[in-house]
mmCIF file of C-alpha atoms in Angstrom:
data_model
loop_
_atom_site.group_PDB
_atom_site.id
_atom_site.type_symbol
_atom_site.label_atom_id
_atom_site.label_comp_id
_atom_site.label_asym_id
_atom_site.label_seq_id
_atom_site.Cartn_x
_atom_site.Cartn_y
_atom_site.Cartn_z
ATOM 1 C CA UNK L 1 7.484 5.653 -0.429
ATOM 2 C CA UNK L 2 9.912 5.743 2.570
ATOM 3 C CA UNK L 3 7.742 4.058 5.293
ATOM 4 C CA UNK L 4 8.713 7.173 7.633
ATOM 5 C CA UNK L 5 7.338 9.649 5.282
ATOM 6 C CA UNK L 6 3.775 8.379 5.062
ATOM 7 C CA UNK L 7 3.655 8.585 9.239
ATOM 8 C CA UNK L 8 5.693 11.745 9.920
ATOM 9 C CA UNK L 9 4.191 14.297 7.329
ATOM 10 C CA UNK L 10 0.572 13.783 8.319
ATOM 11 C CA UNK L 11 1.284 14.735 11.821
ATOM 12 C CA UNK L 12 1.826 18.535 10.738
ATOM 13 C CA UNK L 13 0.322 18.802 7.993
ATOM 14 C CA UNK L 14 -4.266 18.590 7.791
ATOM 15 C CA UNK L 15 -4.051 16.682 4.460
ATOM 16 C CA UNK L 16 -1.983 14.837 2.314
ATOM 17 C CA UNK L 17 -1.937 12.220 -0.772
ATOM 18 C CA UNK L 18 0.374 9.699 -1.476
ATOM 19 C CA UNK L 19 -0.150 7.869 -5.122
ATOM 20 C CA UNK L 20 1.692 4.938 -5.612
ATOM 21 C CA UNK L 21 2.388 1.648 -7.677
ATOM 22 C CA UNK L 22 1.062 -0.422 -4.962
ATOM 23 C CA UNK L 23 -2.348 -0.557 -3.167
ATOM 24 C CA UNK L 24 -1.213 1.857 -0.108
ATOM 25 C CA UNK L 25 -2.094 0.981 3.669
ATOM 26 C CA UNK L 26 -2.347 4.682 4.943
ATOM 27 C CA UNK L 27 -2.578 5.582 8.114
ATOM 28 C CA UNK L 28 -6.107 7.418 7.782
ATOM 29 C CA UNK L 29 -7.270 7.006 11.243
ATOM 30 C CA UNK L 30 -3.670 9.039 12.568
ATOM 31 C CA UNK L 31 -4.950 11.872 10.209
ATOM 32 C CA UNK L 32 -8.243 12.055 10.868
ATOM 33 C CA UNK L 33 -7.997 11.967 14.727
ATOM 34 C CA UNK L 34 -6.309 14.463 14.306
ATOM 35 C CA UNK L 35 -8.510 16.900 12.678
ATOM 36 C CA UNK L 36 -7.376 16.204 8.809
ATOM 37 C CA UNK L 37 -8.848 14.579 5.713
ATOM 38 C CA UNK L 38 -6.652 11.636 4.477
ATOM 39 C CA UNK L 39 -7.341 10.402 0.618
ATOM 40 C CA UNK L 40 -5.553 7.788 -1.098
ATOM 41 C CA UNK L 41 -5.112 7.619 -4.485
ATOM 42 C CA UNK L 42 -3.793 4.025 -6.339
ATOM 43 C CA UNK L 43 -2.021 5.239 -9.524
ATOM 44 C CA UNK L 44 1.252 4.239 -11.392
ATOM 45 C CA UNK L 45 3.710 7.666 -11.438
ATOM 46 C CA UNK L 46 5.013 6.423 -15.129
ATOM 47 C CA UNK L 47 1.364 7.266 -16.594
ATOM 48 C CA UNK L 48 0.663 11.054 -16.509
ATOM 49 C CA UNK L 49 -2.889 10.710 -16.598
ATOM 50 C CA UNK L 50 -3.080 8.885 -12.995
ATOM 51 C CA UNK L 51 -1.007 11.618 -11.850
ATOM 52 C CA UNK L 52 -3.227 14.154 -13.354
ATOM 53 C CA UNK L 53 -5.846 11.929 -11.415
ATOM 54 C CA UNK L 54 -4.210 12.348 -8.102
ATOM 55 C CA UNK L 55 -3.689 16.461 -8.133
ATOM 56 C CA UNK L 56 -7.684 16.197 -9.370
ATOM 57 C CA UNK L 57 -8.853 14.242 -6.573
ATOM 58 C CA UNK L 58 -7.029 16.175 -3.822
ATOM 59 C CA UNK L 59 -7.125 19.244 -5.355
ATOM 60 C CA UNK L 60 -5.251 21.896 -2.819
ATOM 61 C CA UNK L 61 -1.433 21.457 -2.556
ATOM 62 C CA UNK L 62 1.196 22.747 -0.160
ATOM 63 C CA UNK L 63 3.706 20.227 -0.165
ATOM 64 C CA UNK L 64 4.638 17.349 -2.706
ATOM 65 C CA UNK L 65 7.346 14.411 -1.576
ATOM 66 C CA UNK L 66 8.292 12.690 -4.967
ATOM 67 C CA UNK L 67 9.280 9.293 -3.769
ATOM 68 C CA UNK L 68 9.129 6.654 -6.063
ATOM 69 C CA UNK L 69 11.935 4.795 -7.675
ATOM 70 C CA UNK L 70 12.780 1.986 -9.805
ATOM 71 C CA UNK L 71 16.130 0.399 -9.583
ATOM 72 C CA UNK L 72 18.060 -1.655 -12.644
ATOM 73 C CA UNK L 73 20.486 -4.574 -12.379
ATOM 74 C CA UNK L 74 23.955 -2.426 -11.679
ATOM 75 C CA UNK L 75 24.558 -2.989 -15.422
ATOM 76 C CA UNK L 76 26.921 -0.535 -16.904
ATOM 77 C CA UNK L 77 25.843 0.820 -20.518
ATOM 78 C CA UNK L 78 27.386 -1.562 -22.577
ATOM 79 C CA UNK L 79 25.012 -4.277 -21.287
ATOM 80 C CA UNK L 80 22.115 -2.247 -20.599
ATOM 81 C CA UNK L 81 19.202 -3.013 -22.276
ATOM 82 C CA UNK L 82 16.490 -0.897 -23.986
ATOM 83 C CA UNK L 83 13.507 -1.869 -21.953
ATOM 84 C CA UNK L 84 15.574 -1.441 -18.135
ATOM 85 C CA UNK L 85 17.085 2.154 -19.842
ATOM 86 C CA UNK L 86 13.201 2.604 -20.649
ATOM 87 C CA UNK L 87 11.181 1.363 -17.093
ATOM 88 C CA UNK L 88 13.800 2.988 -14.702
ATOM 89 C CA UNK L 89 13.424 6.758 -16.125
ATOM 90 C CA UNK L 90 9.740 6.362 -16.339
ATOM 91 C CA UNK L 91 9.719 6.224 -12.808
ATOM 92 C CA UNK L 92 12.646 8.080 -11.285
ATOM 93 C CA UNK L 93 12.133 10.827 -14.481
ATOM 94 C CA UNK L 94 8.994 11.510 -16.130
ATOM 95 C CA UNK L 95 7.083 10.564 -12.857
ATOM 96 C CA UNK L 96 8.690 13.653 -10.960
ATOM 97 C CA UNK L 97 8.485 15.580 -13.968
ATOM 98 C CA UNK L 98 4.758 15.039 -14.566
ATOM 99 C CA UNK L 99 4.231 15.179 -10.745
ATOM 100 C CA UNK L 100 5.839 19.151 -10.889
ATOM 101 C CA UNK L 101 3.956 19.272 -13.891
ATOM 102 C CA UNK L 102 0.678 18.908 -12.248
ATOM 103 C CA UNK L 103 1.104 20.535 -9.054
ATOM 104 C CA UNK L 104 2.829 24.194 -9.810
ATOM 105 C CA UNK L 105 -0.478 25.612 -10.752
ATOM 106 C CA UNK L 106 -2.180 24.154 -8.021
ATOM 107 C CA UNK L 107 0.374 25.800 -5.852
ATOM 108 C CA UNK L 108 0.619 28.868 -7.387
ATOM 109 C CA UNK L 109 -2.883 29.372 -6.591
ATOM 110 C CA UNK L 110 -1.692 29.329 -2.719
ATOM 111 C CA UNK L 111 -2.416 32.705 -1.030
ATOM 112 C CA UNK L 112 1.212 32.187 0.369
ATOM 113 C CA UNK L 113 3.266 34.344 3.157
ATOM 114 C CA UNK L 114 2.679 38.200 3.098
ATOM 115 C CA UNK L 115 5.171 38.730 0.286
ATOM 116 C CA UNK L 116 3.497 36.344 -1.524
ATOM 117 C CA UNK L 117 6.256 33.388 -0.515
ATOM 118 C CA UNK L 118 5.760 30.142 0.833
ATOM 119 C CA UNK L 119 3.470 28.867 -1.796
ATOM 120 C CA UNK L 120 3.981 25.200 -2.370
ATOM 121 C CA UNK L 121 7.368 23.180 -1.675
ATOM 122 C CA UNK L 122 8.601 19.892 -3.129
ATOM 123 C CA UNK L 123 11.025 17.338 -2.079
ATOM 124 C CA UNK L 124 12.527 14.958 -4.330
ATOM 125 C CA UNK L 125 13.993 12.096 -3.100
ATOM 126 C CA UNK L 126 17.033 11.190 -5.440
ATOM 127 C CA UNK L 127 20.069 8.987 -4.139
ATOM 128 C CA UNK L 128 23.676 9.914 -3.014
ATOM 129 C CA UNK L 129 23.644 7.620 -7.154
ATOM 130 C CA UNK L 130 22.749 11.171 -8.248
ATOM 131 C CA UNK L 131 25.827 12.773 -7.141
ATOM 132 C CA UNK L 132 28.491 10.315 -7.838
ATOM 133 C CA UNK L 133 29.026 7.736 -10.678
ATOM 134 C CA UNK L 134 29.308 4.034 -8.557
ATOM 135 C CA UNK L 135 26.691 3.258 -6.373
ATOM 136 C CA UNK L 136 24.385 1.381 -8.796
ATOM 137 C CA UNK L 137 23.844 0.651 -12.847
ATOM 138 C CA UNK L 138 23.729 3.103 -15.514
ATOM 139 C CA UNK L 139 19.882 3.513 -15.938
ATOM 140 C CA UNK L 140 19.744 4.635 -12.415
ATOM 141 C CA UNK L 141 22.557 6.440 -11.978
ATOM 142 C CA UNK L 142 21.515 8.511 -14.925
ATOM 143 C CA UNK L 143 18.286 8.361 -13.888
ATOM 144 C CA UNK L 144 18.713 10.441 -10.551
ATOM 145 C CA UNK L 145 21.524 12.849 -12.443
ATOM 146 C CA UNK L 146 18.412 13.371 -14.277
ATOM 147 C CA UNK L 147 15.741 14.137 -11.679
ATOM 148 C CA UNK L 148 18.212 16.023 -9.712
ATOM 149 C CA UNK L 149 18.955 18.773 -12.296
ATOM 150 C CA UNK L 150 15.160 18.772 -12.709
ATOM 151 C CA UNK L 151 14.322 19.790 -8.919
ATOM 152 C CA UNK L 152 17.170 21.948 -8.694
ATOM 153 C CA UNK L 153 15.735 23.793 -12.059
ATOM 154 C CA UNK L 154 12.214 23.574 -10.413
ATOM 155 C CA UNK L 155 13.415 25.518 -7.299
ATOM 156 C CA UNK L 156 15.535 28.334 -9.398
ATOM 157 C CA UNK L 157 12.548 28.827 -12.105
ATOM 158 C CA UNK L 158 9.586 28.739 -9.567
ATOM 159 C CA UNK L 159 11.703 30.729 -6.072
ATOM 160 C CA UNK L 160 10.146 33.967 -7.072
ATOM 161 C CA UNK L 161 6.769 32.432 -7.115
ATOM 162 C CA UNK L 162 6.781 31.386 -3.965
ATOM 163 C CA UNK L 163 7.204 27.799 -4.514
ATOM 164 C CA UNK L 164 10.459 25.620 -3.478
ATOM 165 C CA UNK L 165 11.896 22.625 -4.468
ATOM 166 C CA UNK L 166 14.665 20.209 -2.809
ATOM 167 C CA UNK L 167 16.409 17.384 -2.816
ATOM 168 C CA UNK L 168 17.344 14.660 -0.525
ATOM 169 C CA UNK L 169 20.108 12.309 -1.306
ATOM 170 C CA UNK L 170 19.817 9.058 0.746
ATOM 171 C CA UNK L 171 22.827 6.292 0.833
ATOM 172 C CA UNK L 172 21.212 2.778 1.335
ATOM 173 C CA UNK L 173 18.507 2.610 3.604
ATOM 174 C CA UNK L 174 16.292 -0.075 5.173
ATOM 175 C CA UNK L 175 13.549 0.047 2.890
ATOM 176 C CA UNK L 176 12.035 -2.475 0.878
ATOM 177 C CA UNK L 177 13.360 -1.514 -2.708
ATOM 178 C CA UNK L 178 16.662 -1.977 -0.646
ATOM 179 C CA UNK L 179 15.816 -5.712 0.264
ATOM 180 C CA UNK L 180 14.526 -6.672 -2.903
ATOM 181 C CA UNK L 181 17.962 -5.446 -4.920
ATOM 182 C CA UNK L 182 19.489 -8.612 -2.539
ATOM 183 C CA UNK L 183 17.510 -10.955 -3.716
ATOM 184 C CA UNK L 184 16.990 -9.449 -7.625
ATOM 185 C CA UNK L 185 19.480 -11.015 -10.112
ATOM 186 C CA UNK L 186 21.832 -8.629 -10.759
ATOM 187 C CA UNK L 187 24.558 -8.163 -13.333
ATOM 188 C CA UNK L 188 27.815 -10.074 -11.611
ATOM 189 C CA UNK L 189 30.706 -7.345 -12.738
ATOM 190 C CA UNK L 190 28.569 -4.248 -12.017
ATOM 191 C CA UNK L 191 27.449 -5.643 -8.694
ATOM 192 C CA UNK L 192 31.388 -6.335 -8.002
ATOM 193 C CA UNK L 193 32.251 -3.289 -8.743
ATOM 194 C CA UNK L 194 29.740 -1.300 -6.893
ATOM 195 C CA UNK L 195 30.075 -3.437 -3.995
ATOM 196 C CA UNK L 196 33.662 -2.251 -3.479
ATOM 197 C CA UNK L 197 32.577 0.792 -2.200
ATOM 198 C CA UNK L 198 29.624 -0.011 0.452
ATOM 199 C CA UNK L 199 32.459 -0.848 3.077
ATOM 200 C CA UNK L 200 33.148 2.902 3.275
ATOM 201 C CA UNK L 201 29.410 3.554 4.308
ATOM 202 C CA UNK L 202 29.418 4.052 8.198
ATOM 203 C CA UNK L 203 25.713 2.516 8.980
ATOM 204 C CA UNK L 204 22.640 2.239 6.667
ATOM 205 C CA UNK L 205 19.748 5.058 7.300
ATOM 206 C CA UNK L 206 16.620 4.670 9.172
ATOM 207 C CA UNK L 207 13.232 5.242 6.804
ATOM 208 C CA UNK L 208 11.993 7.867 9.498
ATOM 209 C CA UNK L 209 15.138 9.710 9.412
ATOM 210 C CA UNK L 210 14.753 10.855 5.243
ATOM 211 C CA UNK L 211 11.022 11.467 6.650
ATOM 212 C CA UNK L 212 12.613 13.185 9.764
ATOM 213 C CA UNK L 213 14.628 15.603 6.608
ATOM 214 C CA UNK L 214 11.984 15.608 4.381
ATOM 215 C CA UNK L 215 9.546 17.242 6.930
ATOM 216 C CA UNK L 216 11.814 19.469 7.217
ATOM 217 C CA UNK L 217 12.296 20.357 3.988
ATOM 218 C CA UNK L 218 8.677 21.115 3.383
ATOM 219 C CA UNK L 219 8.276 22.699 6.343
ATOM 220 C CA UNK L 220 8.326 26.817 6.783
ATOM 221 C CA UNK L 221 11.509 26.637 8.932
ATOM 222 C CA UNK L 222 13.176 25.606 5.966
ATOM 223 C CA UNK L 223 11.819 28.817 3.465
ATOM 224 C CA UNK L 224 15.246 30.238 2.496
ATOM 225 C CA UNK L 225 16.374 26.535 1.970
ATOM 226 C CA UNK L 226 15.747 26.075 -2.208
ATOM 227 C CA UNK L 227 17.336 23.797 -5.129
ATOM 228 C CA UNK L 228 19.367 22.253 -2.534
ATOM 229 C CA UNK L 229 20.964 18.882 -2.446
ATOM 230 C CA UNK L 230 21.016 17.689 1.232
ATOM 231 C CA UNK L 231 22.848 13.769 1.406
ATOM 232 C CA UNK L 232 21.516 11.184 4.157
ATOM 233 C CA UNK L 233 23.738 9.062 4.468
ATOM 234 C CA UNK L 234 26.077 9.231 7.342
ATOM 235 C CA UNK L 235 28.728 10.282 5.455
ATOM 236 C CA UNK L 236 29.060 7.740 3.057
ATOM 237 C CA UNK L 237 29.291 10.271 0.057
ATOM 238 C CA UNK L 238 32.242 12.246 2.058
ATOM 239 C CA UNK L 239 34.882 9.509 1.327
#
């Protein structure tokens, strides 16, 4: 997850989960001074049954933030392998897709707005990699393609239910996952070749600026905002 996310949502919102691959050091005591119940589940967002797990153990939702990702090597397709192909749409694909999944009936059974609006809203975070063809490999570039037609779908199939779903496209940001692509053996040509477009980026993002978005997203100043593709990334993607 961002880093941003996990500290911005809380403070409007009474509850929240956040599952993750990693044992997660939330900040519980910000929550519940402030009146709200904070529960952390540890689950891997490949395996549908620990996601399953998650919408169980928290039970009411009003707003989901799919965040997890898995990058590859910047290989392009002719030296991708099956197991990279394999690991990175586990993650970036069938995790959001078993995440919506689980949590559109929970929503649904949201009282919502007085026309019955305003049920439940997701944001997905893809990658400015889900809009254009050479910021990174072909597992994840296909990857977020992929879970960007699925949030877009989620928002057009669910908007008369009440129910919302958007997407945020980031350029690079300071993040972890960022750090450890530096250090990561990558694949020589596809890292050349990407790399020949990261001196049109104007700055890298701030975490708490996609949470900064994201909050905003969710929020109910945002309710005629649906199946939209918002970039963050100071317009790197307008070159």
């Amino acid at each position: 997850m961002h880093p941003g996310l996990d500290r911005r949502l809380p403070s409007r919102r009474d509850r929240r989960h956040l599952p993750g691959v990693k044992p997660c050091s939330c900040p519980a005591p910000v929550i519940t001074k402030k009146g709200g119940t904070s529960i952390a589940v540890s689950g891997d967002v490949s395996k549908e049954e620990d996601i399953q797990n998650a919408v169980r153990e928290f039970g009411k939702l009003d707003i989901v933030v799919n965040n997890a990702g898995s990058l590859d090597r910047v290989a392009p397709v002719g030296d991708l392998d099956d197991k990279t192909w394999e690991q990175v749409f586990a993650v970036n694909v069938d995790g959001p897709m078993y995440m919506f999944r689980a949590a559109i009936p929970e929503m649904l059974k949201n009282p919502g707005d007085a026309a019955g609006l305003n049920k439940g809203a997701f944001v997905t975070v893809s990658s400015i990699g889900g809009t254009h063809g050479g910021h990174s490999g072909a597992a994840y570039t296909a990857s977020k393609h992929a879970v960007l037609g699925l949030a877009k779908n989620t928002g057009y199939m669910y908007a008369k239910k009440g129910i919302r779903s958007n997407i945020i496209a980031p350029g690079y940001v300071a993040t972890e996952m960022v750090e450890l692509s530096q250090t990561t053996q990558s694949h020589a040509e596809g890292m050349e070749l990407v790399s020949a477009g990261v001196g049109a980026n104007p700055r890298m993002g701030k975490p708490e600026e996609i949470a900064n978005l994201a909050l905003f997203l969710a929020s109910d100043e945002a309710s005629l905002v649906n199946g939209a593709v918002v970039p963050a990334d100071a317009g790197w993607s307008a070159w």
